[in-house]
PDB file of C-alpha atoms in Angstrom:
ATOM      1  CA  UNK A   1       0.000   0.000   0.000  1.00  0.00           C
ATOM      2  CA  UNK A   2       2.813   2.426   0.820  1.00  0.00           C
ATOM      3  CA  UNK A   3       4.325   1.871  -2.519  1.00  0.00           C
ATOM      4  CA  UNK A   4       1.029   2.340  -4.360  1.00  0.00           C
ATOM      5  CA  UNK A   5       0.153   5.423  -2.265  1.00  0.00           C
ATOM      6  CA  UNK A   6       3.493   7.002  -2.995  1.00  0.00           C
ATOM      7  CA  UNK A   7       2.958   6.388  -6.653  1.00  0.00           C
ATOM      8  CA  UNK A   8      -0.479   7.991  -6.596  1.00  0.00           C
ATOM      9  CA  UNK A   9       0.848  11.027  -4.764  1.00  0.00           C
ATOM     10  CA  UNK A  10       3.590  11.338  -7.319  1.00  0.00           C
ATOM     11  CA  UNK A  11       1.075  11.236 -10.175  1.00  0.00           C
ATOM     12  CA  UNK A  12      -1.017  13.979  -8.508  1.00  0.00           C
ATOM     13  CA  UNK A  13       1.915  16.342  -8.160  1.00  0.00           C
ATOM     14  CA  UNK A  14       3.501  15.751 -11.563  1.00  0.00           C
ATOM     15  CA  UNK A  15       0.954  17.859 -13.515  1.00  0.00           C
ATOM     16  CA  UNK A  16       1.566  20.767 -11.171  1.00  0.00           C
ATOM     17  CA  UNK A  17       5.238  20.860 -12.049  1.00  0.00           C
ATOM     18  CA  UNK A  18       6.137  22.580 -15.321  1.00  0.00           C
ATOM     19  CA  UNK A  19       8.679  20.437 -17.052  1.00  0.00           C
ATOM     20  CA  UNK A  20      11.898  22.053 -18.184  1.00  0.00           C
ATOM     21  CA  UNK A  21      12.508  22.276 -21.950  1.00  0.00           C
ATOM     22  CA  UNK A  22      13.790  18.902 -23.091  1.00  0.00           C
ATOM     23  CA  UNK A  23      17.335  18.585 -24.329  1.00  0.00           C
ATOM     24  CA  UNK A  24      18.636  16.097 -26.835  1.00  0.00           C
ATOM     25  CA  UNK A  25      20.266  13.965 -24.170  1.00  0.00           C
ATOM     26  CA  UNK A  26      17.378  13.652 -21.624  1.00  0.00           C
ATOM     27  CA  UNK A  27      14.373  13.657 -24.007  1.00  0.00           C
ATOM     28  CA  UNK A  28      13.920   9.949 -23.472  1.00  0.00           C
ATOM     29  CA  UNK A  29      13.741  10.416 -19.664  1.00  0.00           C
ATOM     30  CA  UNK A  30      10.938  12.994 -19.923  1.00  0.00           C
ATOM     31  CA  UNK A  31       8.908  10.615 -22.027  1.00  0.00           C
ATOM     32  CA  UNK A  32       9.254   7.937 -19.328  1.00  0.00           C
ATOM     33  CA  UNK A  33       7.708  10.169 -16.684  1.00  0.00           C
ATOM     34  CA  UNK A  34       5.022  11.587 -18.960  1.00  0.00           C
ATOM     35  CA  UNK A  35       1.740   9.988 -19.916  1.00  0.00           C
ATOM     36  CA  UNK A  36       1.059   7.821 -22.897  1.00  0.00           C
ATOM     37  CA  UNK A  37      -1.119  10.571 -24.374  1.00  0.00           C
ATOM     38  CA  UNK A  38       1.734  13.089 -24.098  1.00  0.00           C
ATOM     39  CA  UNK A  39       4.138  10.806 -25.939  1.00  0.00           C
ATOM     40  CA  UNK A  40       1.605  10.048 -28.634  1.00  0.00           C
ATOM     41  CA  UNK A  41       0.816  13.743 -29.114  1.00  0.00           C
ATOM     42  CA  UNK A  42       4.493  14.590 -29.516  1.00  0.00           C
ATOM     43  CA  UNK A  43       4.930  11.822 -32.068  1.00  0.00           C
ATOM     44  CA  UNK A  44       1.736  12.818 -33.879  1.00  0.00           C
ATOM     45  CA  UNK A  45       2.782  16.472 -34.064  1.00  0.00           C
ATOM     46  CA  UNK A  46       6.222  15.519 -35.319  1.00  0.00           C
ATOM     47  CA  UNK A  47       4.682  13.257 -37.944  1.00  0.00           C
ATOM     48  CA  UNK A  48       2.399  16.000 -39.169  1.00  0.00           C
ATOM     49  CA  UNK A  49       5.250  18.499 -39.331  1.00  0.00           C
ATOM     50  CA  UNK A  50       7.343  16.181 -41.441  1.00  0.00           C
ATOM     51  CA  UNK A  51       4.909  14.358 -43.655  1.00  0.00           C
ATOM     52  CA  UNK A  52       1.422  15.862 -43.623  1.00  0.00           C
ATOM     53  CA  UNK A  53       2.225  19.506 -44.143  1.00  0.00           C
ATOM     54  CA  UNK A  54       2.246  19.935 -47.926  1.00  0.00           C
ATOM     55  CA  UNK A  55       4.063  23.250 -47.777  1.00  0.00           C
ATOM     56  CA  UNK A  56       6.719  21.815 -45.538  1.00  0.00           C
ATOM     57  CA  UNK A  57       7.239  18.874 -47.859  1.00  0.00           C
ATOM     58  CA  UNK A  58       7.721  21.129 -50.862  1.00  0.00           C
ATOM     59  CA  UNK A  59      10.210  23.280 -49.043  1.00  0.00           C
ATOM     60  CA  UNK A  60      12.272  20.328 -47.932  1.00  0.00           C
ATOM     61  CA  UNK A  61      12.148  18.346 -51.144  1.00  0.00           C
ATOM     62  CA  UNK A  62      12.776  21.198 -53.595  1.00  0.00           C
ATOM     63  CA  UNK A  63      16.275  20.934 -55.136  1.00  0.00           C
ATOM     64  CA  UNK A  64      17.686  24.194 -56.387  1.00  0.00           C
ATOM     65  CA  UNK A  65      19.849  23.795 -59.499  1.00  0.00           C
ATOM     66  CA  UNK A  66      22.829  26.108 -59.198  1.00  0.00           C
ATOM     67  CA  UNK A  67      23.152  28.695 -61.889  1.00  0.00           C
ATOM     68  CA  UNK A  68      26.354  29.671 -63.659  1.00  0.00           C
ATOM     69  CA  UNK A  69      27.217  32.409 -61.179  1.00  0.00           C
ATOM     70  CA  UNK A  70      26.825  30.151 -58.148  1.00  0.00           C
ATOM     71  CA  UNK A  71      29.006  27.514 -59.762  1.00  0.00           C
ATOM     72  CA  UNK A  72      31.782  30.046 -60.188  1.00  0.00           C
ATOM     73  CA  UNK A  73      31.668  30.844 -56.488  1.00  0.00           C
ATOM     74  CA  UNK A  74      32.199  27.228 -55.456  1.00  0.00           C
ATOM     75  CA  UNK A  75      35.561  25.872 -54.462  1.00  0.00           C
ATOM     76  CA  UNK A  76      37.938  25.259 -57.330  1.00  0.00           C
ATOM     77  CA  UNK A  77      38.931  21.953 -55.731  1.00  0.00           C
ATOM     78  CA  UNK A  78      35.442  20.524 -56.243  1.00  0.00           C
ATOM     79  CA  UNK A  79      34.819  21.903 -59.743  1.00  0.00           C
ATOM     80  CA  UNK A  80      37.470  21.716 -62.453  1.00  0.00           C
ATOM     81  CA  UNK A  81      36.554  24.066 -65.309  1.00  0.00           C
ATOM     82  CA  UNK A  82      36.970  22.863 -68.869  1.00  0.00           C
ATOM     83  CA  UNK A  83      39.775  24.476 -70.862  1.00  0.00           C
ATOM     84  CA  UNK A  84      38.511  27.359 -72.995  1.00  0.00           C
ATOM     85  CA  UNK A  85      37.731  26.479 -76.570  1.00  0.00           C
ATOM     86  CA  UNK A  86      39.638  28.474 -79.107  1.00  0.00           C
ATOM     87  CA  UNK A  87      37.310  29.779 -81.737  1.00  0.00           C
ATOM     88  CA  UNK A  88      38.164  29.491 -85.427  1.00  0.00           C
ATOM     89  CA  UNK A  89      40.927  26.958 -84.785  1.00  0.00           C
ATOM     90  CA  UNK A  90      41.054  24.179 -87.400  1.00  0.00           C
ATOM     91  CA  UNK A  91      42.373  20.648 -87.156  1.00  0.00           C
ATOM     92  CA  UNK A  92      43.566  20.444 -90.762  1.00  0.00           C
ATOM     93  CA  UNK A  93      46.750  18.424 -91.291  1.00  0.00           C
ATOM     94  CA  UNK A  94      47.188  18.861 -95.042  1.00  0.00           C
ATOM     95  CA  UNK A  95      46.377  21.629 -97.545  1.00  0.00           C
ATOM     96  CA  UNK A  96      46.998  21.486-101.281  1.00  0.00           C
ATOM     97  CA  UNK A  97      46.604  24.596-103.463  1.00  0.00           C
ATOM     98  CA  UNK A  98      48.603  23.179-106.364  1.00  0.00           C
ATOM     99  CA  UNK A  99      47.875  24.446-109.860  1.00  0.00           C
ATOM    100  CA  UNK A 100      45.968  27.649-109.226  1.00  0.00           C
ATOM    101  CA  UNK A 101      46.660  31.275-110.194  1.00  0.00           C
ATOM    102  CA  UNK A 102      47.433  32.517-106.672  1.00  0.00           C
ATOM    103  CA  UNK A 103      49.603  35.624-106.772  1.00  0.00           C
ATOM    104  CA  UNK A 104      49.647  36.686-103.120  1.00  0.00           C
ATOM    105  CA  UNK A 105      48.911  35.208 -99.692  1.00  0.00           C
ATOM    106  CA  UNK A 106      48.596  37.418 -96.627  1.00  0.00           C
ATOM    107  CA  UNK A 107      50.791  36.645 -93.616  1.00  0.00           C
ATOM    108  CA  UNK A 108      47.883  35.783 -91.310  1.00  0.00           C
ATOM    109  CA  UNK A 109      46.239  33.327 -93.695  1.00  0.00           C
ATOM    110  CA  UNK A 110      47.564  30.212 -91.946  1.00  0.00           C
ATOM    111  CA  UNK A 111      47.789  31.632 -88.421  1.00  0.00           C
ATOM    112  CA  UNK A 112      44.879  29.503 -87.140  1.00  0.00           C
ATOM    113  CA  UNK A 113      46.184  26.263 -88.640  1.00  0.00           C
ATOM    114  CA  UNK A 114      48.408  25.350 -85.715  1.00  0.00           C
ATOM    115  CA  UNK A 115      48.258  21.595 -86.489  1.00  0.00           C
ATOM    116  CA  UNK A 116      48.952  21.811 -90.217  1.00  0.00           C
ATOM    117  CA  UNK A 117      51.753  19.455 -91.271  1.00  0.00           C
ATOM    118  CA  UNK A 118      51.759  19.548 -95.066  1.00  0.00           C
ATOM    119  CA  UNK A 119      51.243  22.598 -97.257  1.00  0.00           C
ATOM    120  CA  UNK A 120      51.524  22.748-101.045  1.00  0.00           C
ATOM    121  CA  UNK A 121      51.478  26.064-102.922  1.00  0.00           C
ATOM    122  CA  UNK A 122      53.112  24.609-106.034  1.00  0.00           C
ATOM    123  CA  UNK A 123      52.422  25.800-109.590  1.00  0.00           C
ATOM    124  CA  UNK A 124      51.031  29.226-108.785  1.00  0.00           C
ATOM    125  CA  UNK A 125      52.127  32.820-109.448  1.00  0.00           C
ATOM    126  CA  UNK A 126      53.580  33.658-106.015  1.00  0.00           C
ATOM    127  CA  UNK A 127      56.314  36.273-105.673  1.00  0.00           C
ATOM    128  CA  UNK A 128      56.796  35.848-101.914  1.00  0.00           C
ATOM    129  CA  UNK A 129      56.027  33.441 -99.086  1.00  0.00           C
ATOM    130  CA  UNK A 130      53.554  34.082 -96.266  1.00  0.00           C
ATOM    131  CA  UNK A 131      54.180  33.264 -92.604  1.00  0.00           C
ATOM    132  CA  UNK A 132      54.094  29.481 -92.327  1.00  0.00           C
ATOM    133  CA  UNK A 133      52.444  27.273 -89.663  1.00  0.00           C
ATOM    134  CA  UNK A 134      54.899  26.123 -86.951  1.00  0.00           C
ATOM    135  CA  UNK A 135      54.367  22.349 -87.225  1.00  0.00           C
ATOM    136  CA  UNK A 136      54.954  21.880 -90.927  1.00  0.00           C
ATOM    137  CA  UNK A 137      56.829  18.744 -91.940  1.00  0.00           C
ATOM    138  CA  UNK A 138      56.492  19.325 -95.691  1.00  0.00           C
ATOM    139  CA  UNK A 139      56.375  22.588 -97.638  1.00  0.00           C
ATOM    140  CA  UNK A 140      56.097  22.676-101.425  1.00  0.00           C
ATOM    141  CA  UNK A 141      56.233  25.953-103.351  1.00  0.00           C
ATOM    142  CA  UNK A 142      57.894  24.814-106.571  1.00  0.00           C
ATOM    143  CA  UNK A 143      57.016  26.305-109.946  1.00  0.00           C
ATOM    144  CA  UNK A 144      56.267  29.823-108.757  1.00  0.00           C
ATOM    145  CA  UNK A 145      58.013  33.180-109.306  1.00  0.00           C
ATOM    146  CA  UNK A 146      59.499  33.544-105.839  1.00  0.00           C
ATOM    147  CA  UNK A 147      62.632  35.651-105.505  1.00  0.00           C
ATOM    148  CA  UNK A 148      65.006  35.723-102.544  1.00  0.00           C
ATOM    149  CA  UNK A 149      63.650  39.033-101.317  1.00  0.00           C
ATOM    150  CA  UNK A 150      60.262  37.374-101.114  1.00  0.00           C
ATOM    151  CA  UNK A 151      61.451  35.034 -98.332  1.00  0.00           C
ATOM    152  CA  UNK A 152      62.025  36.551 -94.898  1.00  0.00           C
ATOM    153  CA  UNK A 153      65.322  35.808 -93.161  1.00  0.00           C
ATOM    154  CA  UNK A 154      63.632  33.769 -90.412  1.00  0.00           C
ATOM    155  CA  UNK A 155      60.893  32.227 -92.565  1.00  0.00           C
ATOM    156  CA  UNK A 156      62.073  28.659 -91.821  1.00  0.00           C
ATOM    157  CA  UNK A 157      64.100  29.152 -88.640  1.00  0.00           C
ATOM    158  CA  UNK A 158      61.437  28.067 -86.141  1.00  0.00           C
ATOM    159  CA  UNK A 159      60.007  25.231 -88.222  1.00  0.00           C
ATOM    160  CA  UNK A 160      61.667  22.556 -86.129  1.00  0.00           C
ATOM    161  CA  UNK A 161      59.654  19.711 -87.688  1.00  0.00           C
ATOM    162  CA  UNK A 162      60.221  20.670 -91.313  1.00  0.00           C
ATOM    163  CA  UNK A 163      61.618  17.647 -93.171  1.00  0.00           C
ATOM    164  CA  UNK A 164      60.926  18.249 -96.867  1.00  0.00           C
ATOM    165  CA  UNK A 165      61.414  21.630 -98.567  1.00  0.00           C
ATOM    166  CA  UNK A 166      60.640  22.093-102.254  1.00  0.00           C
ATOM    167  CA  UNK A 167      61.492  25.520-103.736  1.00  0.00           C
ATOM    168  CA  UNK A 168      62.721  24.415-107.150  1.00  0.00           C
ATOM    169  CA  UNK A 169      61.777  26.144-110.391  1.00  0.00           C
ATOM    170  CA  UNK A 170      61.515  29.645-108.954  1.00  0.00           C
ATOM    171  CA  UNK A 171      63.630  32.801-109.273  1.00  0.00           C
ATOM    172  CA  UNK A 172      65.785  32.561-106.119  1.00  0.00           C
ATOM    173  CA  UNK A 173      69.180  34.277-106.257  1.00  0.00           C
ATOM    174  CA  UNK A 174      70.491  32.604-103.107  1.00  0.00           C
ATOM    175  CA  UNK A 175      69.758  29.719-100.751  1.00  0.00           C
ATOM    176  CA  UNK A 176      67.250  30.733 -98.029  1.00  0.00           C
ATOM    177  CA  UNK A 177      68.822  31.560 -94.662  1.00  0.00           C
ATOM    178  CA  UNK A 178      68.435  29.752 -91.332  1.00  0.00           C
ATOM    179  CA  UNK A 179      67.272  26.413 -92.668  1.00  0.00           C
ATOM    180  CA  UNK A 180      66.242  24.151 -89.723  1.00  0.00           C
ATOM    181  CA  UNK A 181      68.296  21.163 -88.608  1.00  0.00           C
ATOM    182  CA  UNK A 182      65.320  18.857 -89.140  1.00  0.00           C
ATOM    183  CA  UNK A 183      65.539  19.017 -92.956  1.00  0.00           C
ATOM    184  CA  UNK A 184      66.264  15.833 -94.860  1.00  0.00           C
ATOM    185  CA  UNK A 185      65.431  16.885 -98.429  1.00  0.00           C
ATOM    186  CA  UNK A 186      66.069  20.341 -99.972  1.00  0.00           C
ATOM    187  CA  UNK A 187      65.147  20.976-103.602  1.00  0.00           C
ATOM    188  CA  UNK A 188      66.481  24.243-105.055  1.00  0.00           C
ATOM    189  CA  UNK A 189      67.145  23.192-108.640  1.00  0.00           C
ATOM    190  CA  UNK A 190      66.418  25.509-111.565  1.00  0.00           C
ATOM    191  CA  UNK A 191      66.607  28.834-109.789  1.00  0.00           C
ATOM    192  CA  UNK A 192      69.044  31.714-110.289  1.00  0.00           C
ATOM    193  CA  UNK A 193      71.389  30.840-107.410  1.00  0.00           C
ATOM    194  CA  UNK A 194      74.831  32.110-108.362  1.00  0.00           C
ATOM    195  CA  UNK A 195      76.852  31.488-105.197  1.00  0.00           C
ATOM    196  CA  UNK A 196      76.861  29.848-101.783  1.00  0.00           C
ATOM    197  CA  UNK A 197      78.920  30.432 -98.640  1.00  0.00           C
ATOM    198  CA  UNK A 198      80.497  28.282 -95.958  1.00  0.00           C
ATOM    199  CA  UNK A 199      77.499  29.040 -93.726  1.00  0.00           C
ATOM    200  CA  UNK A 200      74.830  28.116 -96.255  1.00  0.00           C
ATOM    201  CA  UNK A 201      74.546  24.513 -95.050  1.00  0.00           C
ATOM    202  CA  UNK A 202      77.414  24.255 -92.553  1.00  0.00           C
ATOM    203  CA  UNK A 203      79.027  26.407 -89.832  1.00  0.00           C
ATOM    204  CA  UNK A 204      82.182  28.216 -90.910  1.00  0.00           C
ATOM    205  CA  UNK A 205      83.402  28.645 -87.337  1.00  0.00           C
ATOM    206  CA  UNK A 206      82.832  25.021 -86.342  1.00  0.00           C
ATOM    207  CA  UNK A 207      84.744  22.446 -88.411  1.00  0.00           C
ATOM    208  CA  UNK A 208      83.475  19.593 -86.206  1.00  0.00           C
ATOM    209  CA  UNK A 209      79.850  20.302 -86.992  1.00  0.00           C
ATOM    210  CA  UNK A 210      78.061  17.497 -88.862  1.00  0.00           C
ATOM    211  CA  UNK A 211      74.669  17.905 -90.463  1.00  0.00           C
ATOM    212  CA  UNK A 212      73.770  14.241 -90.569  1.00  0.00           C
ATOM    213  CA  UNK A 213      70.038  14.444 -91.247  1.00  0.00           C
ATOM    214  CA  UNK A 214      70.264  15.865 -94.762  1.00  0.00           C
ATOM    215  CA  UNK A 215      69.916  13.111 -97.360  1.00  0.00           C
ATOM    216  CA  UNK A 216      69.476  15.143-100.540  1.00  0.00           C
ATOM    217  CA  UNK A 217      70.251  18.654-101.773  1.00  0.00           C
ATOM    218  CA  UNK A 218      69.511  19.461-105.398  1.00  0.00           C
ATOM    219  CA  UNK A 219      71.102  22.542-107.007  1.00  0.00           C
ATOM    220  CA  UNK A 220      71.326  21.577-110.660  1.00  0.00           C
ATOM    221  CA  UNK A 221      70.068  24.105-113.185  1.00  0.00           C
ATOM    222  CA  UNK A 222      71.573  27.040-111.246  1.00  0.00           C
ATOM    223  CA  UNK A 223      74.516  29.194-112.398  1.00  0.00           C
ATOM    224  CA  UNK A 224      76.530  28.345-109.263  1.00  0.00           C
ATOM    225  CA  UNK A 225      79.621  26.175-109.728  1.00  0.00           C
ATOM    226  CA  UNK A 226      79.693  23.921-106.681  1.00  0.00           C
ATOM    227  CA  UNK A 227      83.319  22.903-107.256  1.00  0.00           C
ATOM    228  CA  UNK A 228      84.406  26.461-106.339  1.00  0.00           C
ATOM    229  CA  UNK A 229      82.932  26.167-102.839  1.00  0.00           C
ATOM    230  CA  UNK A 230      84.364  22.952-101.344  1.00  0.00           C
ATOM    231  CA  UNK A 231      84.140  24.194 -97.733  1.00  0.00           C
ATOM    232  CA  UNK A 232      80.414  24.679 -98.123  1.00  0.00           C
ATOM    233  CA  UNK A 233      79.792  20.933 -97.934  1.00  0.00           C
ATOM    234  CA  UNK A 234      82.266  19.637 -95.341  1.00  0.00           C
ATOM    235  CA  UNK A 235      79.481  19.059 -92.797  1.00  0.00           C
ATOM    236  CA  UNK A 236      77.373  16.979 -95.193  1.00  0.00           C
ATOM    237  CA  UNK A 237      77.449  13.228 -95.609  1.00  0.00           C
ATOM    238  CA  UNK A 238      76.384  13.519 -99.246  1.00  0.00           C
ATOM    239  CA  UNK A 239      77.447  16.128-101.800  1.00  0.00           C
ATOM    240  CA  UNK A 240      74.683  18.239-103.339  1.00  0.00           C
ATOM    241  CA  UNK A 241      73.500  17.429-106.821  1.00  0.00           C
ATOM    242  CA  UNK A 242      74.655  20.107-109.290  1.00  0.00           C
ATOM    243  CA  UNK A 243      77.453  21.396-111.471  1.00  0.00           C
ATOM    244  CA  UNK A 244      81.002  21.165-110.093  1.00  0.00           C
ATOM    245  CA  UNK A 245      82.900  22.560-113.074  1.00  0.00           C
TER     246      UNK A 245
END
């Protein structure tokens, strides 16, 4: 009886005491001392808040798609931007304008063709050469009217991949300057080349220099007498084709 009476007294006084706001740690204890109706009402209210309130559901389930500006504000470590696309760039590897009546080509004509490897301007009416793409391996401008003044001093200097150069049947008075080390074949036959120097193909101040990549140089049909310039070929493994007497 004492135990039951104590329990009844406790139940009478509990409603008179205002419970303190529950914390996350002791919320389970408050439910133990409360009534079944209190626990059910809390659960019911929580259920309604989460699942029965249509407005609340929309607010919680709505996914906002970030716009372009918000993406830019995010951390660079989480978003890697794509490299910018260069407009007007072309992926051409070979161009052939052989057999036209082209008289002039502006310097910027091939500026966007950064991947071009082979270019033929043969059999036209050109008097000078334009600026050439940097990755050329073959350049053909034979059968034109190109003179030496129509080729800039550094026209071929930075073409480090150039392997085949065809400038035969033009009006050149001298061999173009600063020909790249990568060249294997040089055709200059049937021009107006009258002389060459020790620096034309070799290095006058370096007798140990060997230009071992060149396989063929053609100079026949020019007024130059190759036999008068023996030091011009000491770096070559093969003598140029042409007149020696």
